[in-house]
Amino acid sequence: MDRLQELGDLYAETSGGDPWAWNQARGPFLGHLTADTRRPGFSLLIAETTALTGYAYGFPTGGSGPWWAGFDGHVRGGLLRRAASGPLFVVSGIVVPPRVRREYRDHVWNLARRLQRRLLADHGAALGVALVDVRDGRTVETMRSWGWRYAGDDGLQAVSPGPFRILALAPGT
């Protein structure tokens, strides 16, 4: 991927903190992104004007397989039954400037909301799923403002989340 460094730069700039914190966050992020690019069906959606302004990425998955490894006992049948009705799409990341995370989060034209809708629509996903570290309350709050719900909402039941919160997003949200 020839834009990898540019993607890492935007991630670092939008992750908060000082330049030292950016460098600390950038390396692990690029490692995760590189690993995701190797997954079958990986998709990256970029938003730009004269410069990169945001991006979202992920990959399709079914109700079983290696992506779910380690979640035994954390995901109940409701989410997996939804997977049987059509493909799930794992949204691994949505990287947008801080103002997009703070302002107009519930508006349909919000950049993050447009990126996530497009990823799901492009892949015909029955449901989007995302994992967020349980210690990252800010990201959970932001994603919920973009229409994501806990996997336990709306009849999708989850037990103790372990190290992650499992969020779900209906297409068109």
Backbone as a ProteinNet text record, in pm:
[ID]
protein_1_A
[PRIMARY]
MDRLQELGDLYAETSGGDPWAWNQARGPFLGHLTADTRRPGFSLLIAETTALTGYAYGFPTGGSGPWWAGFDGHVRGGLLRRAASGPLFVVSGIVVPPRVRREYRDHVWNLARRLQRRLLADHGAALGVALVDVRDGRTVETMRSWGWRYAGDDGLQAVSPGPFRILALAPGT
[TERTIARY]
86.3	0	90.8	86.3	178.1	141.7	25.1	-13.6	-4.8	56.8	61.8	117.2	226	285.6	191.4	123.2	27.1	-89.3	-136.1	-243.2	-196.2	-72.5	-15.4	-0.3	38.3	52	-81.7	-188.2	-319.2	-365.4	-343.9	-380.4	-308.8	-179	-101.5	-150.2	-175.7	-220.8	-357	-443	-579.1	-594.8	-489.7	-503.3	-483.4	-448.6	-435.5	-296.3	-271.9	-142.3	-40.6	81.2	191.1	263.1	359.8	430.8	494.3	539.4	596.3	488.2	368	256.7	218.6	227	195.7	287.4	416.3	513	489.1	448.3	419.6	298.1	196.7	72.6	85.2	165.6	176.4	225.4	329.4	386.9	288.6	228.5	130.8	11.7	-33.2	-143.7	-106.8	10.4	52.5	65.7	109	116.6	-19.5	-120.6	-257.2	-314.4	-292.1	-343.6	-281.4	-151.9	-83.8	-138.5	-162.4	-219.9	-359	-440	-574.7	-571.6	-474.4	-468.7	-451.6	-403	-381.8	-506.6	-610.2	-733	-811.4	-871.6	-952	-1063.2	-1077.5	-1183.2	-1154.3	-1031.5	-997.3	-1038.9	-1093.9	-1137.4	-1096.3	-1047.5	-1006.8	-1079.1	-1148.8	-1222.2	-1158.3	-1111.1	-1038.3	-1122.8	-1121.4	-1184.8	-1074	-1078.3	-976.8	-1030.9	-972.5	-996.7	-864.6	-787.6	-651.4	-553	-601	-519.5	-609.1	-547.2	-620.8	-696.7	-828.6	-908.9	-966.6	-970.6	-1022.5	-1025.3	-1045.1	-1056.8	-1119.8	-1172.2	-1230	-1190.7	-1177.2	-1133.4	-1184.1	-1184.3	-1227.4	-1228.6	-1301.3	-1302.6	-1428	-1475.8	-1593.4	-1555.6	-1652.6	-1634.3	-1769.5	-1765.7	-1887.9	-1910.6	-2000.5	-2031.2	-1933.4	-1835.2	-1732.9	-1602.1	-1496.7	-1367.8	-1266.1	-1147.2	-1036.3	-1056.9	-1134.1	-1152.4	-1222.9	-1309.7	-1386.4	-1308.8	-1191.6	-1113.7	-1093.2	-1118.3	-1102.7	-1230.3	-1336	-1461.1	-1562.8	-1521.8	-1612.2	-1659.7	-1787.7	-1842.7	-1868.7	-1821.9	-1845.6	-1953.8	-1982.6	-2083.9	-2191.2	-2312.7	-2424.1	-2479	-2569.6	-2622.8	-2689.8	-2743.8	-2814.7	-2729.3	-2608.5	-2519.1	-2482.1	-2454.2	-2415.5	-2533.7	-2656.2	-2773.8	-2789.6	-2760.4	-2766	-2665.9	-2551.9	-2449.9	-2503.7	-2591.9	-2647.5	-2739.3	-2795.3	-2885.3	-2808.7	-2681.1	-2598.3	-2461.6	-2371.3	-2233.7	-2219.5	-2126.6	-2086.5	-1966.1	-1952.3	-1834.9	-1771.1	-1645.7	-1572	-1515.6	-1557.8	-1501.4	-1386.4	-1266.1	-1146.4	-1108.9	-1136.4	-1098.4	-1169.6	-1197.4	-1249	-1159	-1084.2	-988.7	-1035.1	-1075.6	-1123.1	-1067.6	-1064.2	-1014.8	-1100.3	-1041.3	-1115.1	-1245.5	-1249.8	-1373.8	-1487.8	-1456.7	-1559.5	-1613	-1525.1	-1568.7	-1652.6	-1634.6	-1704.2	-1829.2	-1824.3	-1929	-2020.7	-2149.7	-2250	-2242.9	-2214.8	-2195.6	-2321.2	-2437.8	-2562.3	-2620.5	-2553	-2600.8	-2556.3	-2644.5	-2613.9	-2495.1	-2465.9	-2354.3	-2220.6	-2219.4	-2093	-2000.1	-1874.6	-1778.6	-1765.8	-1754.8	-1741.3	-1864.4	-1981.9	-2104.7	-2111.3	-2069.6	-2070.5	-1972.2	-1853.4	-1753.6	-1803.8	-1860.2	-1905.1	-2022.9	-2115.8	-2229.1	-2180.4	-2085.6	-2034.5	-1963	-1882.2	-1814.3	-1916	-2019.9	-2119.5	-2197.2	-2234.7	-2310.5	-2227	-2101.4	-2015.4	-1997.6	-2014.4	-1993.4	-2122.9	-2236.4	-2364.4	-2377.2	-2320.7	-2319.1	-2457.8	-2490.2	-2612.8	-2595.4	-2469.5	-2440.1	-2291.6	-2259.5	-2120.6	-2088.3	-1967.3	-1923.5	-1788.2	-1766.1	-1638.6	-1605.4	-1477.7	-1428.8	-1359.5	-1392.8	-1329.1	-1281	-1158.2	-1101	-1194.5	-1222.9	-1315.8	-1266.9	-1136.8	-1082.9	-1096.1	-1141.2	-1150	-1293.6	-1338.4	-1475.3	-1503	-1402.9	-1420.7	-1457.9	-1389	-1420	-1557.9	-1591.4	-1724.4	-1831.9	-1815.1	-1914	-1926.7	-1814.4	-1816.3	-1884.7	-1847.8	-1908	-2057.3	-2097.6	-2240.6	-2314	-2248	-2310.7	-2321	-2240.8	-2247.1	-2344.5	-2419	-2520.5	-2485.4	-2364.3	-2325.7	-2398.8	-2428.8	-2495.2	-2415.1	-2428.7	-2366.8	-2429.4	-2352.9	-2405.5	-2522.2	-2543.6	-2656.5	-2783.6	-2776	-2893.8	-2979.5	-3106.7	-3199.5	-3199.7	-3191.8	-3198.7	-3068.3	-2965.1	-2833.7	-2766.9	-2759.3	-2711.7	-2564.5	-2495.7	-2355	-2337.9	-2250.3	-2218.3	-2098.3	-2038.9	-1924.2	-1829.8	-1795.8	-1722.3	-1575.6	-1521.9	-1379.5	-1301.1	-1195.5	-1114.1	-1173.8	-1282.5	-1340.1	-1488.5	-1537.4	-1680	-1706	-1811.3	-1850.3	-1965.3	-1942.3	-2043.6	-2098.2	-2223.8	-2289.3	-2352.6	-2355	-2410.5	-2494.7	-2620.4	-2708.2	-2674.6	-2679.8	-2653.1	-2746.8	-2697.1	-2776.7	-2778.9	-2714.8	-2715	-2613
-116.9	0	123	200.1	311	434.5	440	555.5	525.2	415.6	371.2	479.1	542.6	645.2	763.4	802.4	912.7	876.6	751.4	705.3	706.9	661.5	663.7	803.9	897.6	1037.4	1094.5	1071	1123.7	1059.1	928.7	862.6	929	949.6	1009.5	1149.8	1229.2	1366.9	1374	1276.3	1280.6	1203.6	1134.9	1051.8	1130.7	1255.6	1339.5	1333	1420.8	1423.5	1507.7	1498.5	1574.9	1489	1546.5	1468.2	1339.4	1337.3	1214.2	1106.4	1143.1	1047.6	1000.2	1089.4	1050.2	938.9	955.5	853.8	721.7	727.7	605.4	532.8	606.4	546.8	500.6	569	545.5	404.6	357.6	226.7	111.6	98.6	-9.9	0.8	123.6	141.8	88.1	125.7	78.8	-72.8	-133.5	-279.4	-344	-289.1	-342.7	-320.5	-201.2	-172.1	-265.7	-285.7	-374.7	-516.7	-563.3	-698	-705.8	-601.6	-602.3	-601.8	-534.5	-530.1	-668.8	-762.4	-899.7	-986.1	-936.2	-1015.1	-1016.7	-1130.5	-1137.7	-1032.8	-961.6	-862.5	-728.6	-707.7	-581	-463.9	-361.5	-242.8	-118.1	-19.7	109.1	217.3	302	412.4	541.9	623.5	745.7	867.6	967.2	1095.9	1199.8	1277.6	1381.5	1498.3	1612.7	1732.3	1755.6	1853.9	1869	1787.8	1733.4	1649.2	1540.9	1440.3	1333.3	1391.5	1369.3	1424.6	1317.6	1193.6	1086	956.6	846.8	717.5	617.4	512.8	400.7	273.6	166	41.4	-77.6	-191.3	-314.2	-428.9	-534.1	-655.7	-735.5	-814.7	-898.6	-1020.9	-1068.8	-1191.7	-1260.3	-1387.7	-1462.5	-1474.2	-1559.2	-1578.4	-1669.9	-1719.7	-1803.5	-1776.7	-1835	-1817.3	-1754.7	-1731	-1686.3	-1550.5	-1460	-1328.8	-1340.3	-1441.2	-1458.3	-1533.9	-1585.3	-1661.9	-1578.9	-1640.1	-1570.8	-1506.7	-1507.3	-1446.8	-1549.6	-1676.2	-1778.6	-1735.8	-1740.7	-1700.9	-1552	-1472.7	-1328.8	-1284.6	-1368.4	-1333.9	-1441	-1399.3	-1493.8	-1509.1	-1600.4	-1637.8	-1528.3	-1423.1	-1319.1	-1254.9	-1221.2	-1158.9	-1258.7	-1380.2	-1480.6	-1519.8	-1517.7	-1543.3	-1432.9	-1307.5	-1197.4	-1222.6	-1280.2	-1310.2	-1411.8	-1500.4	-1600.2	-1536.2	-1416.8	-1350.9	-1274.8	-1262.7	-1193.6	-1168.2	-1120.1	-1103	-993.3	-1015.5	-912.9	-841.7	-714.7	-640.7	-581.3	-618.6	-568	-431.3	-328.5	-195.3	-184.3	-199.9	-199.9	-61.5	38.9	173.6	280.6	389.7	511.2	622.2	684.1	787.6	920.2	1009.7	1141.6	1245.1	1371.9	1475.6	1485.2	1534.1	1545.4	1623.5	1728.2	1806.5	1721.8	1625.1	1536.7	1445.1	1406.4	1322.4	1401.2	1532.5	1615.5	1683.8	1732.3	1818.5	1744	1769.7	1718.7	1567.5	1497.4	1352.3	1278.3	1335.6	1265.4	1305.5	1392.1	1434.5	1334.8	1309.8	1211.5	1252.4	1380.3	1425.5	1425.1	1385.8	1375.1	1281.2	1321.1	1244	1099.5	1079.5	943.3	858.9	916.8	843.3	808	899.6	870.6	759.9	764	659.7	522.4	512.9	381.9	330.6	418.9	376	321.9	391.6	351.5	216.5	195.2	65.5	-48.8	-32.8	-139.7	-158.2	-47.7	-57	-120.3	-82.3	-137.3	-288.1	-340.1	-483.4	-559.1	-492.4	-559.1	-623.1	-558.9	-615.9	-613.6	-722.2	-727.7	-652	-639.8	-574.9	-540.8	-424.9	-389.3	-424.2	-468.3	-496.6	-429.3	-390.6	-328.7	-370.8	-380	-409.1	-284.5	-245.4	-129.7	-171.8	-139.2	-169.6	-116.4	-198.5	-157.1	-34.3	-8.1	109.2	236.5	225	340.2	392.1	448.8	500	611.7	692.1	802.9	750.5	645.9	589.8	525.2	452.3	390.9	498.8	605.3	714.2	776.2	801.4	860.9	768.6	640.8	547.8	532	532.7	524.7	648.6	763.6	884.2	875.5	789.6	768.4	656.6	605.4	504.2	363.2	339.7	207.2	176.6	49.9	4.6	-110.3	-125.8	-243.5	-366.5	-471.6	-594.2	-648.9	-602.9	-645.3	-567.9	-457.4	-376.8	-446.5	-412.8	-460	-611.3	-682.4	-827.4	-895.2	-819.5	-879.8	-887.3	-1004.9	-1016.4	-1052.9	-988.7	-1020.5	-1039.1	-1127.1	-1144.8	-1056.6	-1076.1	-997	-973.6	-847.3	-818.4	-858.1	-904.4	-935.3	-808	-814	-694.5	-594.6	-633.3	-547.2	-526.8	-413.1	-390.9	-430	-505	-543.6	-451.4	-371.4	-277.4	-326	-294.8	-335.2	-214	-214.9	-103.8	-158.8	-117.7	-157.4	-76.6	-137.9	-62.3	57.3	165	285.3	377.6	335.5	418.2	528.2
0	0	0	-106.8	-122.2	-40.6	19.4	101.5	251	286.9	425.6	519.5	481.1	568.2	586.7	481.3	489.6	581.8	572.8	661.5	807.1	828.5	963	1016.6	930.2	972.4	1017.6	939.6	978.4	1108.7	1122.2	1247.1	1365	1352.1	1460.8	1493.2	1391.3	1412.3	1478.2	1450.9	1504.6	1634.8	1679.2	1799.5	1928.8	1919.2	2038.1	2097.8	2191.9	2258.2	2183.4	2228.1	2167.9	2063.6	1992.2	1888.8	1941.3	2066.8	2122	2128.4	2173.5	2180.9	2040.9	1942.1	1804.6	1759.6	1785	1742.8	1813.7	1940.1	2015.9	1958.5	1918.3	1867.9	1722.3	1646.4	1502.1	1467.7	1532.4	1500.8	1519.7	1639.2	1656.7	1561.4	1535.6	1442.4	1303.8	1253.8	1121.4	1117.8	1228.7	1234.9	1220.7	1292.1	1282	1142.3	1087.6	953.9	849.9	857.6	763.8	774.3	896.2	914.8	853.3	872.3	814.7	662.6	601.5	454.8	394.2	472.3	423.7	434.4	497.5	513.3	382.1	350.5	227.2	228.8	120.1	107.4	171.7	219	284.3	195.8	259.4	186.3	264.2	191.9	248.1	170.5	241.3	180.3	227.7	134.6	166.7	130	219.8	192.7	183.9	77.4	63.1	-16.5	10.8	-69.4	-140.7	-96.5	-149.3	-66.2	43.7	132	191.2	245.8	313.2	432.1	438.5	547.9	640.1	595	678.5	600.2	673.2	607.2	701.4	641.7	716.1	643.2	718.6	656.6	736	668.5	732.4	633.4	671.7	590	623.4	527.3	553.3	637	711.9	788.9	801.9	830.3	855	1005.1	1043.4	1184.3	1255	1182.2	1243.8	1170.2	1217.1	1151.2	1243.5	1191	1275.4	1340.9	1280.2	1341.4	1475.7	1491	1614	1721.1	1689.9	1787.6	1914.5	2026.7	2153.9	2203.7	2123.7	2166.7	2214.5	2220.8	2272.2	2410.5	2432.3	2561.4	2572.7	2476.4	2480.8	2383.5	2285.1	2186.8	2190.5	2211.9	2211.5	2070.8	2059	1928.5	1849.3	1913.7	1839.8	1733.1	1766.1	1669.5	1560.1	1599.1	1500	1411.4	1466	1381.9	1277.8	1317.4	1220.5	1108.6	1142.8	1041.9	941	985.1	895.1	790.9	822	727.7	619.4	633.2	534.1	593.4	512.4	559.7	665	754.7	850.4	791.1	824.3	781.6	905.7	929.2	1044	1005.5	1076.2	1056.6	1155.7	1103.5	1188.6	1235.2	1155	1194.2	1115.4	1183.6	1123.2	1175.3	1087.4	1127.3	1067.6	1155.4	1115.2	1212.3	1171.8	1262.5	1389.7	1498.2	1624.7	1613.6	1532.8	1522.3	1465	1377.6	1322.3	1432.4	1525.4	1637.6	1738.1	1743.6	1842.7	1788.9	1665.6	1611.4	1515.3	1527.9	1434.1	1415.8	1525.2	1516.5	1472.9	1503.9	1471.4	1336.2	1262.3	1131.5	1023.7	926.8	823.4	738.2	728.1	645	719	844.7	918.9	843.3	826.4	747.5	796	924.4	977.5	944.2	959.1	928.2	779.7	694.2	550	515.7	576.3	549.3	592.9	713.5	762.4	679.9	642.8	559	425.3	366.3	235	241.9	346.2	360.4	364.8	446.3	458.5	328.5	265	139.5	28.6	18.9	-86.4	-74.6	44.9	66.7	90.7	79.2	98.2	234.8	335.5	470.2	534.4	602.9	680.8	812.5	855.4	982.7	987.5	1040.5	1066.9	1211.1	1236.3	1373.5	1396	1519.5	1557.2	1699.3	1725.6	1860.4	1912.1	2034.6	2096.3	2234.2	2265.7	2397.1	2505.6	2607.5	2713.5	2788.4	2785.6	2855	2772.6	2648.5	2559.1	2551.6	2662.6	2670	2570.5	2538.9	2444.8	2306.2	2260.6	2129	2129.3	2236	2244	2236.7	2313.8	2313.7	2174.2	2109.4	1976.2	1876.1	1876	1780.9	1805.6	1931.4	1960.4	1906.6	1908.8	1853.2	1701.4	1638.4	1494.1	1457.8	1554	1525.8	1567.6	1616.2	1663.2	1793.2	1816.6	1938.8	1997.8	2128.4	2190.2	2128.5	2115.5	2055.5	2136.1	2257.3	2339.2	2311.8	2237.3	2206.4	2101.5	2098.6	1996	1980	2088.3	2083.1	2049.1	2018.3	1995.4	2131.6	2188.6	2325.2	2331.8	2421.8	2447	2596.7	2634.3	2775.2	2806	2920.7	2962	2844.4	2815.9	2694.1	2693	2802.4	2802.1	2778.2	2698.8	2678.4	2579.2	2510.5	2408.3	2428.3	2382.6	2364	2219	2197.1	2062.2	2024.3	1919.7	1871.1	1738.3	1712	1587.8	1522	1390.4	1313.6	1199.9	1195.8	1085.9	962.1	844.2	720.9	709.2	651.5	633.6	753.8	863.8	985.2	976.2
[MASK]
+++++++++++++++++++++++++++++++++++++++++++++++++++++++++++++++++++++++++++++++++++++++++++++++++++++++++++++++++++++++++++++++++++++++++++++++++++++++++++++++++++++++++++++

